[in-house]
XYZ file of N, CA, C and O in Angstrom:
636
model
N 73.370 104.785 103.135
C 72.880 105.413 104.351
C 72.286 104.365 105.302
O 72.277 104.576 106.497
N 71.823 103.265 104.749
C 71.259 102.198 105.575
C 72.310 101.611 106.518
O 72.011 101.319 107.681
N 73.555 101.493 106.036
C 74.629 100.980 106.891
C 74.898 101.919 108.055
O 75.138 101.478 109.181
N 74.845 103.213 107.792
C 75.034 104.195 108.877
C 73.906 104.081 109.892
O 74.138 104.166 111.105
N 72.696 103.913 109.407
C 71.543 103.770 110.302
C 71.686 102.514 111.165
O 71.399 102.552 112.370
N 72.138 101.418 110.570
C 72.344 100.186 111.334
C 73.393 100.387 112.418
O 73.227 99.939 113.558
N 74.476 101.065 112.066
C 75.545 101.326 113.037
C 75.044 102.244 114.155
O 75.382 102.044 115.328
N 74.236 103.228 113.805
C 73.666 104.115 114.813
C 72.787 103.333 115.779
O 72.872 103.502 117.001
N 71.928 102.500 115.247
C 71.062 101.687 116.107
C 71.889 100.807 117.034
O 71.582 100.688 118.225
N 72.955 100.218 116.519
C 73.824 99.376 117.348
C 74.484 100.198 118.458
O 74.571 99.742 119.607
N 74.924 101.412 118.127
C 75.553 102.276 119.134
C 74.560 102.655 120.224
O 74.882 102.628 121.416
N 73.346 103.003 119.822
C 72.310 103.344 120.807
C 71.952 102.126 121.658
O 71.797 102.218 122.878
N 71.842 100.994 121.003
C 71.514 99.740 121.694
C 72.566 99.427 122.760
O 72.233 99.023 123.881
N 73.840 99.631 122.424
C 74.928 99.321 123.366
C 74.880 100.222 124.601
O 75.372 99.842 125.658
N 74.284 101.400 124.458
C 74.144 102.320 125.595
C 72.795 102.179 126.292
O 72.530 102.867 127.276
N 71.921 101.350 125.731
C 70.581 101.212 126.286
C 69.701 102.408 125.981
O 68.739 102.681 126.691
N 70.024 103.146 124.915
C 69.300 104.357 124.556
C 68.096 104.061 123.677
O 68.145 103.198 122.814
N 67.064 104.879 123.870
C 65.912 104.930 122.974
C 65.923 106.316 122.348
O 66.392 107.269 122.951
N 65.403 106.416 121.129
C 65.438 107.714 120.451
C 64.102 108.057 119.822
O 63.262 107.192 119.589
N 63.964 109.368 119.559
C 62.780 109.901 118.884
C 63.246 110.919 117.849
O 64.311 111.518 117.989
N 62.415 111.098 116.837
C 62.677 112.126 115.835
C 61.514 113.117 115.837
O 60.375 112.747 116.128
N 61.826 114.358 115.508
C 60.817 115.405 115.342
C 61.138 116.069 114.006
O 62.102 116.821 113.898
N 60.356 115.752 112.999
C 60.696 116.153 111.640
C 59.647 117.060 111.024
O 58.462 116.814 111.150
N 60.128 118.084 110.344
C 59.255 118.957 109.580
C 59.562 118.770 108.101
O 58.921 117.959 107.435
N 60.574 119.417 107.578
C 60.821 119.376 106.124
C 61.169 117.988 105.601
O 60.994 117.721 104.416
N 61.633 117.102 106.458
C 61.958 115.746 106.012
C 60.759 114.806 106.106
O 60.830 113.679 105.622
N 59.685 115.241 106.704
C 58.437 114.491 106.689
C 58.520 113.056 107.174
O 57.779 112.201 106.690
N 59.412 112.746 108.092
C 59.505 111.393 108.628
C 60.556 110.520 107.966
O 60.634 109.323 108.253
N 61.386 111.101 107.102
C 62.391 110.299 106.405
C 63.434 109.689 107.340
O 63.904 108.571 107.104
N 63.803 110.400 108.400
C 64.784 109.856 109.341
C 64.183 108.656 110.068
O 64.793 107.584 110.137
N 62.985 108.827 110.596
C 62.313 107.714 111.271
C 62.093 106.560 110.304
O 62.264 105.389 110.659
N 61.741 106.876 109.069
C 61.537 105.846 108.063
C 62.806 105.061 107.783
O 62.769 103.835 107.645
N 63.929 105.754 107.690
C 65.211 105.086 107.450
C 65.549 104.156 108.611
O 65.924 102.997 108.402
N 65.406 104.651 109.819
C 65.747 103.837 110.988
C 64.841 102.617 111.116
O 65.303 101.525 111.453
N 63.568 102.801 110.847
C 62.632 101.684 111.003
C 62.614 100.752 109.792
O 61.929 99.728 109.814
N 63.384 101.077 108.775
C 63.587 100.151 107.655
C 64.360 98.919 108.125
O 64.305 97.865 107.511
N 65.057 99.078 109.241
C 65.927 98.029 109.755
C 65.157 97.154 110.740
O 64.582 97.651 111.713
N 65.149 95.864 110.465
C 64.467 94.911 111.348
C 65.070 94.982 112.743
O 66.284 95.075 112.904
N 64.219 94.977 113.748
C 64.682 95.019 115.126
C 64.901 96.417 115.671
O 65.305 96.574 116.821
N 64.623 97.439 114.869
C 64.870 98.821 115.308
C 63.936 99.252 116.435
O 64.199 100.252 117.107
N 62.888 98.501 116.681
C 61.912 98.911 117.704
C 62.490 98.900 119.115
O 61.911 99.499 120.012
N 63.641 98.261 119.322
C 64.242 98.318 120.652
C 65.012 99.617 120.880
O 65.432 99.904 121.998
N 65.160 100.425 119.822
C 65.831 101.721 119.936
C 64.881 102.863 119.577
O 64.807 103.859 120.298
N 64.147 102.732 118.497
C 63.281 103.814 118.018
C 61.959 103.773 118.770
O 61.190 102.819 118.653
N 61.717 104.823 119.540
C 60.468 104.943 120.293
C 59.358 105.502 119.418
O 58.275 104.959 119.353
N 59.647 106.638 118.753
C 58.610 107.278 117.947
C 59.219 108.342 117.042
O 60.358 108.755 117.240
N 58.416 108.739 116.081
C 58.776 109.832 115.197
C 57.596 110.778 115.077
O 56.477 110.344 114.809
N 57.842 112.035 115.322
C 56.818 113.071 115.173
C 57.026 113.757 113.831
O 58.118 114.242 113.554
N 55.994 113.799 113.012
C 56.040 114.587 111.785
C 55.196 115.824 112.067
O 53.975 115.751 112.129
N 55.882 116.924 112.291
C 55.224 118.169 112.690
C 55.461 119.205 111.603
O 56.259 120.122 111.766
N 54.749 119.027 110.532
C 54.938 119.870 109.355
C 54.369 121.273 109.569
O 54.970 122.256 109.167
N 53.231 121.361 110.212
C 52.616 122.671 110.436
C 53.077 123.268 111.768
O 53.529 122.552 112.665
N 52.923 124.570 111.881
C 53.238 125.232 113.151
C 52.336 124.728 114.266
O 52.778 124.570 115.406
N 51.081 124.474 113.935
C 50.136 123.964 114.930
C 50.588 122.605 115.457
O 50.486 122.329 116.652
N 51.089 121.753 114.588
C 51.574 120.441 115.021
C 52.808 120.583 115.905
O 52.954 119.854 116.898
N 53.690 121.515 115.575
C 54.869 121.744 116.414
C 54.432 122.136 117.821
O 55.008 121.684 118.813
N 53.417 122.973 117.910
C 52.926 123.419 119.211
C 52.191 122.298 119.946
O 52.488 122.007 121.108
N 51.237 121.656 119.282
C 50.401 120.676 119.985
C 51.120 119.364 120.263
O 50.936 118.773 121.323
N 51.947 118.896 119.352
C 52.597 117.601 119.537
C 53.910 117.680 120.313
O 54.254 116.756 121.048
N 54.631 118.787 120.156
C 55.952 118.908 120.772
C 56.020 119.956 121.869
O 57.035 120.067 122.556
N 54.966 120.752 122.002
C 54.965 121.783 123.035
C 55.770 123.015 122.689
O 56.138 123.795 123.577
N 56.061 123.219 121.402
C 56.786 124.434 121.009
C 55.852 125.626 121.190
O 54.710 125.605 120.737
N 56.320 126.631 121.876
C 55.518 127.820 122.166
C 55.169 128.540 120.857
O 56.075 128.932 120.109
N 53.874 128.732 120.590
C 53.488 129.456 119.373
C 54.092 130.860 119.291
O 54.381 131.343 118.196
N 54.311 131.486 120.439
C 54.927 132.817 120.446
C 56.371 132.748 119.942
O 56.845 133.669 119.274
N 57.063 131.664 120.246
C 58.426 131.468 119.755
C 58.418 131.304 118.233
O 59.226 131.919 117.531
N 57.473 130.506 117.741
C 57.358 130.315 116.293
C 57.043 131.647 115.622
O 57.610 131.984 114.589
N 56.158 132.406 116.231
C 55.776 133.717 115.684
C 56.961 134.675 115.648
O 57.172 135.383 114.669
N 57.736 134.678 116.715
C 58.848 135.620 116.834
C 60.050 135.233 115.971
O 60.676 136.089 115.348
N 60.379 133.958 115.938
C 61.611 133.511 115.269
C 61.360 132.823 113.933
O 62.281 132.697 113.135
N 60.145 132.336 113.722
C 59.834 131.568 112.521
C 60.049 130.092 112.770
O 60.887 129.705 113.588
N 59.291 129.274 112.068
C 59.400 127.825 112.246
C 60.779 127.314 111.848
O 61.261 126.329 112.403
N 61.407 127.978 110.903
C 62.738 127.586 110.456
C 63.748 128.485 111.163
O 64.103 129.559 110.681
N 64.146 128.049 112.354
C 65.064 128.838 113.175
C 65.771 127.927 114.169
O 65.302 126.828 114.463
N 66.886 128.413 114.670
C 67.627 127.679 115.694
C 66.753 127.428 116.909
O 66.719 126.321 117.455
N 66.059 128.468 117.338
C 65.265 128.364 118.560
C 64.171 127.309 118.440
O 63.932 126.529 119.374
N 63.501 127.271 117.308
C 62.431 126.288 117.120
C 63.012 124.885 116.976
O 62.459 123.926 117.520
N 64.131 124.743 116.294
C 64.765 123.420 116.179
C 65.135 122.884 117.557
O 64.901 121.711 117.867
N 65.700 123.737 118.399
C 66.051 123.320 119.764
C 64.794 122.933 120.553
O 64.780 121.917 121.255
N 63.745 123.749 120.428
C 62.500 123.473 121.154
C 61.830 122.191 120.663
O 61.258 121.442 121.457
N 61.912 121.929 119.371
C 61.353 120.688 118.824
C 62.070 119.465 119.408
O 61.432 118.492 119.818
N 63.399 119.510 119.447
C 64.167 118.383 119.984
C 63.871 118.186 121.468
O 63.641 117.064 121.928
N 63.867 119.288 122.211
C 63.583 119.201 123.645
C 62.171 118.690 123.892
O 61.933 117.884 124.806
N 61.222 119.126 123.082
C 59.840 118.673 123.220
C 59.685 117.195 122.913
O 58.977 116.465 123.617
N 60.351 116.731 121.856
C 60.290 115.302 121.518
C 60.894 114.460 122.632
O 60.355 113.413 123.000
N 62.000 114.919 123.187
C 62.651 114.218 124.287
C 61.716 114.135 125.498
O 61.488 113.048 126.047
N 61.155 115.262 125.871
C 60.304 115.319 127.061
C 59.009 114.516 126.887
O 58.595 113.789 127.787
N 58.403 114.619 125.734
C 57.097 113.978 125.530
C 57.195 112.484 125.275
O 56.227 111.768 125.506
N 58.325 112.025 124.800
C 58.445 110.595 124.505
C 59.199 109.830 125.587
O 59.157 108.607 125.609
N 59.913 110.541 126.444
C 60.655 109.881 127.514
C 61.878 109.113 127.034
O 62.335 108.193 127.705
N 62.431 109.506 125.890
C 63.600 108.814 125.336
C 64.891 109.392 125.900
O 64.875 110.316 126.715
N 65.990 108.853 125.432
C 67.311 109.313 125.863
C 67.904 110.356 124.934
O 68.752 111.141 125.346
N 67.457 110.334 123.665
C 68.009 111.245 122.663
C 66.938 111.539 121.612
O 66.169 110.646 121.241
N 66.896 112.794 121.169
C 65.937 113.189 120.133
C 66.599 114.160 119.177
O 67.379 115.014 119.585
N 66.261 114.002 117.907
C 66.774 114.901 116.878
C 65.592 115.595 116.224
O 64.518 115.004 116.079
N 65.785 116.856 115.844
C 64.735 117.600 115.148
C 65.295 118.212 113.877
O 66.496 118.495 113.783
N 64.392 118.422 112.930
C 64.761 118.995 111.630
C 63.645 119.933 111.202
O 62.475 119.536 111.159
N 64.001 121.172 110.881
C 63.045 122.132 110.344
C 63.762 122.968 109.297
O 64.870 123.450 109.525
N 63.172 123.089 108.127
C 63.867 123.809 107.075
C 62.991 124.116 105.880
O 61.786 123.878 105.901
N 63.635 124.634 104.864
C 62.957 125.011 103.625
C 63.552 124.170 102.503
O 64.645 124.450 102.009
N 62.815 123.125 102.124
C 63.294 122.211 101.090
C 63.024 122.754 99.689
O 63.663 122.337 98.738
N 62.073 123.668 99.570
C 61.765 124.274 98.283
C 60.740 123.469 97.494
O 60.257 122.455 97.974
N 60.396 123.903 96.324
C 60.986 125.055 95.650
C 60.499 126.397 96.195
O 61.168 127.402 96.022
N 59.358 126.446 96.848
C 58.850 127.701 97.388
C 59.153 127.825 98.866
O 59.874 127.030 99.451
N 58.574 128.856 99.483
C 58.668 129.044 100.922
C 59.836 129.876 101.393
O 59.958 130.159 102.579
N 60.716 130.267 100.498
C 61.902 131.010 100.897
C 61.603 132.490 101.074
O 60.635 133.014 100.535
N 62.459 133.137 101.855
C 62.448 134.590 102.008
C 63.883 135.077 101.781
O 64.795 134.268 101.616
N 64.074 136.364 101.840
C 65.419 136.921 101.650
C 66.390 136.427 102.721
O 67.560 136.196 102.447
N 65.910 136.244 103.943
C 66.795 135.817 105.030
C 66.750 134.308 105.272
O 67.599 133.786 105.994
N 65.763 133.644 104.677
C 65.644 132.193 104.846
C 65.464 131.551 103.469
O 64.355 131.297 103.023
N 66.601 131.291 102.807
C 66.555 130.777 101.432
C 66.222 129.283 101.381
O 66.334 128.565 102.378
N 65.853 128.842 100.193
C 65.683 127.410 99.964
C 66.997 126.720 100.306
O 68.074 127.198 99.960
N 66.895 125.621 101.004
C 68.080 124.876 101.407
C 68.541 125.157 102.821
O 69.446 124.485 103.324
N 67.910 126.125 103.496
C 68.240 126.410 104.892
C 67.553 125.372 105.779
O 66.331 125.198 105.709
N 68.328 124.684 106.595
C 67.777 123.673 107.499
C 68.433 123.828 108.866
O 69.652 123.966 108.974
N 67.593 123.812 109.896
C 68.065 123.846 111.285
C 67.772 122.500 111.931
O 66.701 121.926 111.739
N 68.754 122.039 112.708
C 68.644 120.772 113.423
C 68.785 121.032 114.912
O 69.551 121.897 115.327
N 68.091 120.242 115.696
C 68.261 120.251 117.142
C 68.560 118.845 117.600
O 68.124 117.872 116.971
N 69.300 118.731 118.677
C 69.585 117.434 119.277
C 69.489 117.614 120.785
O 70.158 118.487 121.345
N 68.648 116.831 121.417
C 68.489 116.908 122.874
C 68.751 115.539 123.471
O 68.331 114.521 122.912
N 69.463 115.538 124.583
C 69.762 114.283 125.266
C 69.280 114.341 126.711
O 69.108 115.422 127.280
N 69.081 113.176 127.268
C 68.544 113.047 128.616
C 69.410 113.767 129.641
O 68.919 114.214 130.673
N 70.702 113.937 129.393
C 71.578 114.615 130.363
C 71.435 116.133 130.335
O 72.145 116.845 131.034
N 70.517 116.649 129.502
C 70.267 118.087 129.464
C 70.944 118.819 128.323
O 70.744 120.017 128.140
N 71.737 118.131 127.545
C 72.400 118.748 126.403
C 71.379 119.048 125.310
O 70.557 118.204 124.986
N 71.446 120.254 124.774
C 70.656 120.599 123.590
C 71.613 121.274 122.612
O 72.200 122.301 122.930
N 71.796 120.651 121.455
C 72.705 121.168 120.428
C 71.914 121.689 119.244
O 70.762 121.333 119.040
N 72.601 122.472 118.428
C 72.003 123.021 117.206
C 73.006 122.906 116.074
O 74.218 123.014 116.278
N 72.485 122.681 114.890
C 73.289 122.680 113.676
C 72.493 123.410 112.608
O 71.284 123.178 112.471
N 73.149 124.294 111.887
C 72.514 124.988 110.761
C 73.232 124.591 109.484
O 74.463 124.570 109.444
N 72.451 124.290 108.462
C 73.016 123.979 107.155
C 72.344 124.846 106.101
O 71.143 125.095 106.164
N 73.120 125.277 105.151
C 72.616 126.013 103.992
C 73.053 125.241 102.756
O 74.126 125.468 102.221
N 72.221 124.322 102.344
C 72.553 123.435 101.232
C 72.448 124.131 99.878
O 73.049 123.680 98.914
N 71.665 125.198 99.815
C 71.403 125.846 98.545
C 70.205 125.199 97.872
O 69.627 124.231 98.363
N 69.844 125.728 96.748
C 68.664 125.257 96.021
C 69.039 124.050 95.162
O 69.173 124.139 93.948
N 69.204 122.916 95.816
C 69.623 121.678 95.156
C 68.461 120.904 94.558
O 68.675 119.897 93.899
N 67.255 121.369 94.872
C 66.058 120.598 94.547
C 65.532 119.969 95.830
O 66.303 119.635 96.731
N 64.240 119.850 95.901
C 63.573 119.379 97.118
C 64.115 118.038 97.617
O 64.444 117.878 98.783
N 64.200 117.069 96.742
C 64.653 115.735 97.152
C 66.082 115.761 97.673
O 66.400 115.100 98.673
N 66.951 116.515 97.030
C 68.356 116.573 97.446
C 68.515 117.280 98.792
O 69.332 116.864 99.619
N 67.751 118.334 99.023
C 67.810 119.023 100.319
C 67.346 118.073 101.419
O 67.985 117.949 102.469
N 66.254 117.389 101.171
C 65.727 116.452 102.177
C 66.709 115.311 102.443
O 66.936 114.936 103.588
N 67.315 114.781 101.399
C 68.287 113.698 101.572
C 69.515 114.174 102.348
O 70.015 113.469 103.235
N 69.997 115.367 102.030
C 71.141 115.922 102.758
C 70.801 116.127 104.225
O 71.621 115.869 105.115
N 69.581 116.566 104.493
C 69.150 116.781 105.875
C 69.096 115.466 106.655
O 69.474 115.419 107.825
N 68.651 114.406 106.016
C 68.641 113.093 106.669
C 70.072 112.706 107.046
O 70.330 112.249 108.166
N 71.000 112.911 106.136
C 72.398 112.592 106.419
C 72.956 113.367 107.589
O 73.651 112.809 108.447
N 72.641 114.651 107.665
C 73.137 115.460 108.781
C 72.453 115.107 110.099
O 73.082 115.145 111.161
N 71.179 114.747 110.047
C 70.494 114.304 111.268
C 71.150 113.020 111.794
O 71.388 112.883 113.005
N 71.454 112.110 110.895
C 72.153 110.885 111.304
C 73.500 111.219 111.930
O 73.884 110.629 112.944
N 74.209 112.167 111.320
C 75.527 112.544 111.845
C 75.430 113.076 113.269
O 76.244 112.728 114.133
N 74.436 113.917 113.514
C 74.250 114.431 114.886
C 74.010 113.293 115.876
O 74.580 113.272 116.964
N 73.155 112.371 115.487
C 72.862 111.226 116.357
C 74.099 110.348 116.534
O 74.389 109.890 117.655
N 74.848 110.124 115.456
C 76.074 109.311 115.524
C 77.082 109.939 116.478
O 77.693 109.228 117.297
N 77.279 111.253 116.371
C 78.238 111.933 117.243
C 77.843 111.811 118.699
O 78.686 111.580 119.566
N 76.549 111.966 118.972
C 76.082 111.858 120.361
C 76.272 110.435 120.887
O 76.699 110.241 122.031
N 75.965 109.457 120.057
C 76.082 108.059 120.474
C 77.550 107.655 120.665
O 77.862 106.814 121.512
N 78.442 108.273 119.894
C 79.873 107.961 120.001
C 80.495 108.638 121.220
O 81.490 108.155 121.755
N 79.921 109.765 121.639
C 80.477 110.538 122.752
C 80.103 109.946 124.040
O 80.655 109.744 125.021
């Protein structure tokens, strides 16, 4: 995964892009992976770890009423997290991740392994991706989510 992160940084660098992450269930793993690479500071602006609903609201500007209505693990909140990270950090691209890594926290409609991603770009694009990994175990869900977050960023940088 480190090679993919290096390639992503190079792609962003070639476009003059800076990026931010807004992470909940991954707890900063995406930002950690990117900043493992020497010289990443010319691309990575910041990473928000917004594990609680209060942090999503105060750090990213996600409307608490939206969280209340849709739940923190939802398409709408993932989109709002990405848009908030983009707006508050002034970057060119931001990715967000919110999900249920387990083992607890699941409901009948939101099972363990459900993860929503958001991607916002300076040109106004806001994308969403939903994954249902299943109950693979906490570490495996988080690792899979990091991979999909990278994929979203890679696709945007390639486009």
